Coordinates of C-alpha atoms and ligand atoms in Angstrom, one line a residue:
X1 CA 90.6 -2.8 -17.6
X2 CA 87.8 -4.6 -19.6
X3 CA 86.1 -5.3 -16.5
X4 CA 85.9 -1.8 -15.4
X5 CA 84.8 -1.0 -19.3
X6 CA 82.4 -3.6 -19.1
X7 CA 79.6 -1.9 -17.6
X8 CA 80.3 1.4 -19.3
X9 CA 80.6 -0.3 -22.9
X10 CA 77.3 -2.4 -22.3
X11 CA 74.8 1.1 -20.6
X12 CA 75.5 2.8 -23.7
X13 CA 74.7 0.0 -25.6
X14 CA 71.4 -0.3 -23.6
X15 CA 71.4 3.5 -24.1
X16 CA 71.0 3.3 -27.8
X17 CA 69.2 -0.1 -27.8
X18 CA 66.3 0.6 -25.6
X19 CA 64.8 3.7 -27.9
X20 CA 65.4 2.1 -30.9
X21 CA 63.5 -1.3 -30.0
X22 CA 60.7 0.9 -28.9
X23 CA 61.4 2.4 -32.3
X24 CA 61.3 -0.9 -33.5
X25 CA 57.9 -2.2 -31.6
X26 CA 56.3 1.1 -32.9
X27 CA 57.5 0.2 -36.5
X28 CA 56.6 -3.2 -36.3
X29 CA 53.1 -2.1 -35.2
X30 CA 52.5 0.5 -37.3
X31 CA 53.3 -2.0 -40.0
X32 CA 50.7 -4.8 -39.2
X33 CA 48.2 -2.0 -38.8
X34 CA 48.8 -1.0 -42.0
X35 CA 49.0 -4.8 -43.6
X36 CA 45.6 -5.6 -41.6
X37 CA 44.1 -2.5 -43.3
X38 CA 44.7 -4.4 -46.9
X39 CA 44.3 -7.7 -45.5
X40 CA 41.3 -9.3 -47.9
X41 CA 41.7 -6.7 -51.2
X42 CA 44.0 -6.3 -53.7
X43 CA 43.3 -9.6 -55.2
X44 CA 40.3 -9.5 -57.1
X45 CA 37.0 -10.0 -55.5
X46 CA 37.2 -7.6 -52.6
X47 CA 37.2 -4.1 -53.2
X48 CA 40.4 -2.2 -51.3
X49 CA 39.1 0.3 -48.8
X50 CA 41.6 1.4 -46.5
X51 CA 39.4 2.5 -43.5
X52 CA 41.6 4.2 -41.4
X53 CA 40.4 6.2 -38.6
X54 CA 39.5 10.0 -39.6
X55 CA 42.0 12.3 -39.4
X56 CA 39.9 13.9 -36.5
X57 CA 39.8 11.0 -34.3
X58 CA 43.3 10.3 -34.3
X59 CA 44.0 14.1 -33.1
X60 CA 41.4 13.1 -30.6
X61 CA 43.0 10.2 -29.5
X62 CA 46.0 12.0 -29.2
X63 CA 44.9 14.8 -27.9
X64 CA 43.7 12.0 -24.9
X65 CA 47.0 10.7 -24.5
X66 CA 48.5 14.0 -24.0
X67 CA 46.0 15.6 -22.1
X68 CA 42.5 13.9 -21.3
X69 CA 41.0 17.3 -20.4
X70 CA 42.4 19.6 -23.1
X71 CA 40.5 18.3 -25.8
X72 CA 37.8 21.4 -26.8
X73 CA 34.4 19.8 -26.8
X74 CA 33.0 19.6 -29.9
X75 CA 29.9 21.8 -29.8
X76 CA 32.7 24.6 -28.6
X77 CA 34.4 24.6 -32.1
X78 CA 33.2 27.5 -34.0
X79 CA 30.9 25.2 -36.2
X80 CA 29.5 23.9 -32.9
X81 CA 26.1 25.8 -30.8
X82 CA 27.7 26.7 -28.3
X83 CA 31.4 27.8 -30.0
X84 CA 29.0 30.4 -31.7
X85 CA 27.8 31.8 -29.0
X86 CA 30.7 31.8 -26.6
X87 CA 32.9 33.2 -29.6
X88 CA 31.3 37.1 -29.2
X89 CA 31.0 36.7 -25.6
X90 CA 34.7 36.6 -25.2
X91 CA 35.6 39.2 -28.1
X92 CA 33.2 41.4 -25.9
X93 CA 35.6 41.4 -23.0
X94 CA 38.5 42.1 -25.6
X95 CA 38.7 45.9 -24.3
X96 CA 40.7 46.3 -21.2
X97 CA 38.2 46.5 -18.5
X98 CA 35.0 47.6 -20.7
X99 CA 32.8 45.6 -22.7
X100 CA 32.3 46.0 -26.7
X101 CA 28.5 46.6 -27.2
X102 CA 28.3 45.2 -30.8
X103 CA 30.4 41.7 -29.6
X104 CA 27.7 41.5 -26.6
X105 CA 24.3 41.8 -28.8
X106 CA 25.8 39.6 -31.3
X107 CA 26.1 37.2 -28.4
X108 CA 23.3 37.8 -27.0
X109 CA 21.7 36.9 -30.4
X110 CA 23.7 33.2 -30.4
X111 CA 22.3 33.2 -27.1
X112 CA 18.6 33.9 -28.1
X113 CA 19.0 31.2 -30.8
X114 CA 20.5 28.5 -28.2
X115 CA 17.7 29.0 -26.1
X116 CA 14.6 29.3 -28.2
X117 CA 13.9 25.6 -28.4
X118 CA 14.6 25.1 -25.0
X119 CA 10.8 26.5 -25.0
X120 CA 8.7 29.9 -24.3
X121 CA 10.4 30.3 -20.5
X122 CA 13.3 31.3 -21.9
X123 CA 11.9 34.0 -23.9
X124 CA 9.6 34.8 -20.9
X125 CA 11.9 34.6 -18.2
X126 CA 14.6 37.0 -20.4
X127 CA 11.4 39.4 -20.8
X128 CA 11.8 39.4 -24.7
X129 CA 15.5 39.4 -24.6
X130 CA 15.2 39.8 -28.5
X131 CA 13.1 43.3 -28.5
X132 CA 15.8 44.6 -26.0
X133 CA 18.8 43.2 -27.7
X134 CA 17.2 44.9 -31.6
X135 CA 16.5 48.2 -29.3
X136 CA 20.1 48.2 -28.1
X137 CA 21.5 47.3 -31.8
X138 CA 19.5 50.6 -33.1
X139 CA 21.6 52.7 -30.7
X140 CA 25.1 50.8 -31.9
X141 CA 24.4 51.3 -35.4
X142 CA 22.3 54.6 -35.0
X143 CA 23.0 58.5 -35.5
X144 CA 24.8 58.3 -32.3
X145 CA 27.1 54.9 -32.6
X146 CA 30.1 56.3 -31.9
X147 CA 29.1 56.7 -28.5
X148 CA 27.7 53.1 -28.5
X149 CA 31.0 51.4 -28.9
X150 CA 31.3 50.0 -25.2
X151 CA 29.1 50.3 -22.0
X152 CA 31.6 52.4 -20.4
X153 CA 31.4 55.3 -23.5
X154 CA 27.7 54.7 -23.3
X155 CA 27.2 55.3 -19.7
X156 CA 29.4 58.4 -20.0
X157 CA 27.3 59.9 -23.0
X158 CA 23.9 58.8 -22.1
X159 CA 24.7 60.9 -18.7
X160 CA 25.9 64.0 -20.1
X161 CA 22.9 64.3 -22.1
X162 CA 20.5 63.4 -19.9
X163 CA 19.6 60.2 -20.9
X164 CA 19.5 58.1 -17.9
X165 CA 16.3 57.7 -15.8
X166 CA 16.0 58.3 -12.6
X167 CA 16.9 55.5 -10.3
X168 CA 13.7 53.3 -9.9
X169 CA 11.8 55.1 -12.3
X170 CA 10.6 53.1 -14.9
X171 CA 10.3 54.8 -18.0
X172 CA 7.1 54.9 -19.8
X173 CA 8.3 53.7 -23.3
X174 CA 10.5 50.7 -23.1
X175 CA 11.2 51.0 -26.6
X176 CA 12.5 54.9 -25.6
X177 CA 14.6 53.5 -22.3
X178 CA 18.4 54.8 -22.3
X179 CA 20.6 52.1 -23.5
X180 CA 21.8 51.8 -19.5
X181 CA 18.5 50.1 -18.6
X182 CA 18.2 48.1 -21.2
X183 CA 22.0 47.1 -21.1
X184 CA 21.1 46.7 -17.4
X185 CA 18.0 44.3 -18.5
X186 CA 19.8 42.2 -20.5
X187 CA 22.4 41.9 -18.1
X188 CA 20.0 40.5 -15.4
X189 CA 18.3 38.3 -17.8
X190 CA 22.2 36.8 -19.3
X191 CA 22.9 35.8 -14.6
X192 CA 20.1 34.0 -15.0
X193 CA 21.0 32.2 -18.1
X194 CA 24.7 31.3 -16.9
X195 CA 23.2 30.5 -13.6
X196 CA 20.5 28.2 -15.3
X197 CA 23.1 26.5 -17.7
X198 CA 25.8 26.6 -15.0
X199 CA 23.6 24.2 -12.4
X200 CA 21.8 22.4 -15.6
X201 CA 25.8 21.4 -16.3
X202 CA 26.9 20.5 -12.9
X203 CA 24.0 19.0 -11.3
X204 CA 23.6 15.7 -9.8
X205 CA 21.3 13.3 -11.5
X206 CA 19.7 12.5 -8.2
X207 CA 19.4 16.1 -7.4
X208 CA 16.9 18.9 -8.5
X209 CA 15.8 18.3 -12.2
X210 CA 16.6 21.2 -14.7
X211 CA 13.6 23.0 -14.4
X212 CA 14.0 23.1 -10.2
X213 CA 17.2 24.6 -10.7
X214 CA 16.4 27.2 -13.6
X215 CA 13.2 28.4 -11.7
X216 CA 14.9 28.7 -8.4
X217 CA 18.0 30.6 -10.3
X218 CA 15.0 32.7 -12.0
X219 CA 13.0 33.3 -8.3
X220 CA 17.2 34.7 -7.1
X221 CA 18.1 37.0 -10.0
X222 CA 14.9 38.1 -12.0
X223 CA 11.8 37.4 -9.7
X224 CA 12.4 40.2 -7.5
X225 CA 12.4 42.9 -10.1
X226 CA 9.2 41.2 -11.8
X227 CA 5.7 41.7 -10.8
X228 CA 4.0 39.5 -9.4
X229 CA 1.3 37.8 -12.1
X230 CA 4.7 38.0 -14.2
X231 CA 6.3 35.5 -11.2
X232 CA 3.2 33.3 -11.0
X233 CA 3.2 32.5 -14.7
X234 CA 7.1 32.1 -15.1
X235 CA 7.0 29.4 -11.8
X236 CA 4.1 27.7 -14.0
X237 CA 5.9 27.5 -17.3
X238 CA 8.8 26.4 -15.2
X239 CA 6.7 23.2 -14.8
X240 CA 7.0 22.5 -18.3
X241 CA 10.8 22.9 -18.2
X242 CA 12.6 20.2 -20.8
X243 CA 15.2 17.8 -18.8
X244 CA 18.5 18.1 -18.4
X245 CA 19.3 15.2 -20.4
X246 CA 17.2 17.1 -23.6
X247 CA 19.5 20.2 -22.7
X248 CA 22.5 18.4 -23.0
X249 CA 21.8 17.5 -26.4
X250 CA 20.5 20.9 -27.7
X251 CA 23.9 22.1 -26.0
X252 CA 25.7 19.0 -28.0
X253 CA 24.0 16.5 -29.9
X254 CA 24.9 13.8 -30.5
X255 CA 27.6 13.8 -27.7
X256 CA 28.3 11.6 -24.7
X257 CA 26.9 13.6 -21.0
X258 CA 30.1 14.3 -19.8
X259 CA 31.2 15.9 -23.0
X260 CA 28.1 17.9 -23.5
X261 CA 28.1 18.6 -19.4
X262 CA 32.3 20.1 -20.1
X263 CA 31.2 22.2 -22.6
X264 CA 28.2 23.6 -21.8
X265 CA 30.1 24.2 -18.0
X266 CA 32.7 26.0 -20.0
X267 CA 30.4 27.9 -22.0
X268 CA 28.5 29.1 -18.7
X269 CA 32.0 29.9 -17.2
X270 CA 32.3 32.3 -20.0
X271 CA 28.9 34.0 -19.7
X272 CA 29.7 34.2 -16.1
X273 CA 33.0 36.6 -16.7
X274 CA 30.9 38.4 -19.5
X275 CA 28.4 39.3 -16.4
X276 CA 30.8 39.9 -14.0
X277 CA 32.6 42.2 -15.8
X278 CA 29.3 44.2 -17.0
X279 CA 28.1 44.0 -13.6
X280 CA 31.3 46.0 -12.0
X281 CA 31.2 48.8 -14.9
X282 CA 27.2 49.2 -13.7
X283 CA 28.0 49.1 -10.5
X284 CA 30.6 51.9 -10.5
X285 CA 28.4 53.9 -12.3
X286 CA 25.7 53.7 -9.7
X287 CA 23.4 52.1 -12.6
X288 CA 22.5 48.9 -11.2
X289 CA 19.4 50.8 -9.5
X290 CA 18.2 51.7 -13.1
X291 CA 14.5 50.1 -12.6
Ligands
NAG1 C1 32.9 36.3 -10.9 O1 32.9 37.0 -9.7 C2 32.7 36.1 -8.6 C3 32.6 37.0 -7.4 O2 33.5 38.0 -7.3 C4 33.9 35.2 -8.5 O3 33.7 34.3 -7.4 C5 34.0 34.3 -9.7 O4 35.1 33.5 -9.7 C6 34.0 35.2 -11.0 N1 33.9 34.4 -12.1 C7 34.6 34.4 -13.2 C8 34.4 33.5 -14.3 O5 35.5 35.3 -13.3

């Protein structure tokens, strides 16, 4: 009888011993941490710091054990460049299948601000972006606003009162264009940021420098609806493009490349749904042929 209990008695001992010497080890470990981190104070000359790893790092570090690719990039926190900028993009989409104007221009603000120092392509190659995005904001906020809420509302009032241009018919005012062209400007100019951002993020380092793959992005998506002087000064400026490793770190400073490449991906992936989904509203509204 003890032999048959034998085996039985002494697993359930191992049951309860193994977790509670790993207990044990963590304990012990814990412990001479702890006893390291007061070694040398405490008795007189030495001041006592206890310089323990910030709470932050420790989630970090955790956050690695757990999952090494959950961890949000830092410049994605709200705090962080591209966290602000991301942040209205997604509230944008926050209507089931429409897009909130006011959430878009606010991004599209973060967005003007992110890429500014990046140098005057950006704000060439977005054709003033930031005159388009104040014209739009005058609509939002204007005598008509509560037809400005999303592009789908706008679409339908800017129809019914005979907004829209005619397709390919540029108007002579931009400053007097419906709110459909300009959304439909803007919406050009935010491909060819995700594009640009996208490849800067994902590119190889023996591959196509930053500026190769913004100004071929910029010949795809705007080029073809610029003229052409516009085309011949935007591939020049190209030349002047900052590198990808400069991007990085207006994306993330002070961050390693493969943190600042993650988030600055991620924050591309977001732009990219934000333009999908605008594109799809324009496009069943037959107002991608706008100008
Ligand atoms: C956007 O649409 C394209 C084409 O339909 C698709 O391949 C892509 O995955 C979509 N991207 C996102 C982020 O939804």
């Amino acid at each position: 009888m003890g032999v048959v209990l034998l085996p039985q008695v002494s697993r359930r001992w191992l049951r309860h011993t193994i977790p509670l010497a790993i207990f044990a080890l963590l304990l012990f470990y814990l412990c001479t941490r702890s006893l390291r981190a007061f070694e040398g104070c405490g008795s007189g000359a030495q001041p006592c710091v206890t310089e323990g790893p910030p709470p932050s790092q420790i989630r970090q570090q955790l956050g690695s054990l757990e999952a090494p690719e959950r961890e949000e990039p830092r410049c994605l926190s709200p705090e962080g460049m591209l966290g602000r900028l991301v942040r209205p993009f997604r509230a944008s989409l926050n209507l089931e299948g429409d897009v909130e104007l006011s959430q878009y221009l606010a991004g599209w603000r973060e967005l003007i601000k992110f890429l500014t120092p990046f140098g005057s392509i950006f704000t060439f190659a977005t054709s003033e972006a930031f005159s388009k995005v104040t014209a739009l904001e005058a609509r939002v906020h204007g005598p008509d606003a509560v037809h400005y809420t999303s592009l789908a509302t706008m679409a339908a009032w800017e129809r019914r009162a005979g907004l829209l241009e005619r397709p390919g018919v540029a108007p002579p005012d931009s400053a007097k264009a419906s709110g459909s062209r300009t959304t439909l400007l803007l919406h050009r100019a935010l491909r060819w940021s995700q594009l640009c951002l996208q490849r800067v993020a994902t590119g190889a380092h023996r591959g196509p420098s930053a500026g190769e793959q913004c100004s071929d992005a910029y010949s795809t998506v705007l080029g073809p609806h610029h003229p052409w002087l516009v085309r011949q000064a935007a591939r020049l400026a190209f030349l002047s493009f900052p590198g990808r490793g400069r991007l990085l770190d207006l994306a993330c400073p002070r961050t390693g490349e493969a943190e600042a490449r993650a988030a600055l991906a991620r924050a591309a992936g977001t732009l990219e749904e934000v333009y999908n989904r605008t594109q799809g509203l324009l496009a069943e509204r037959g107002l991608l042929q706008l100008a």
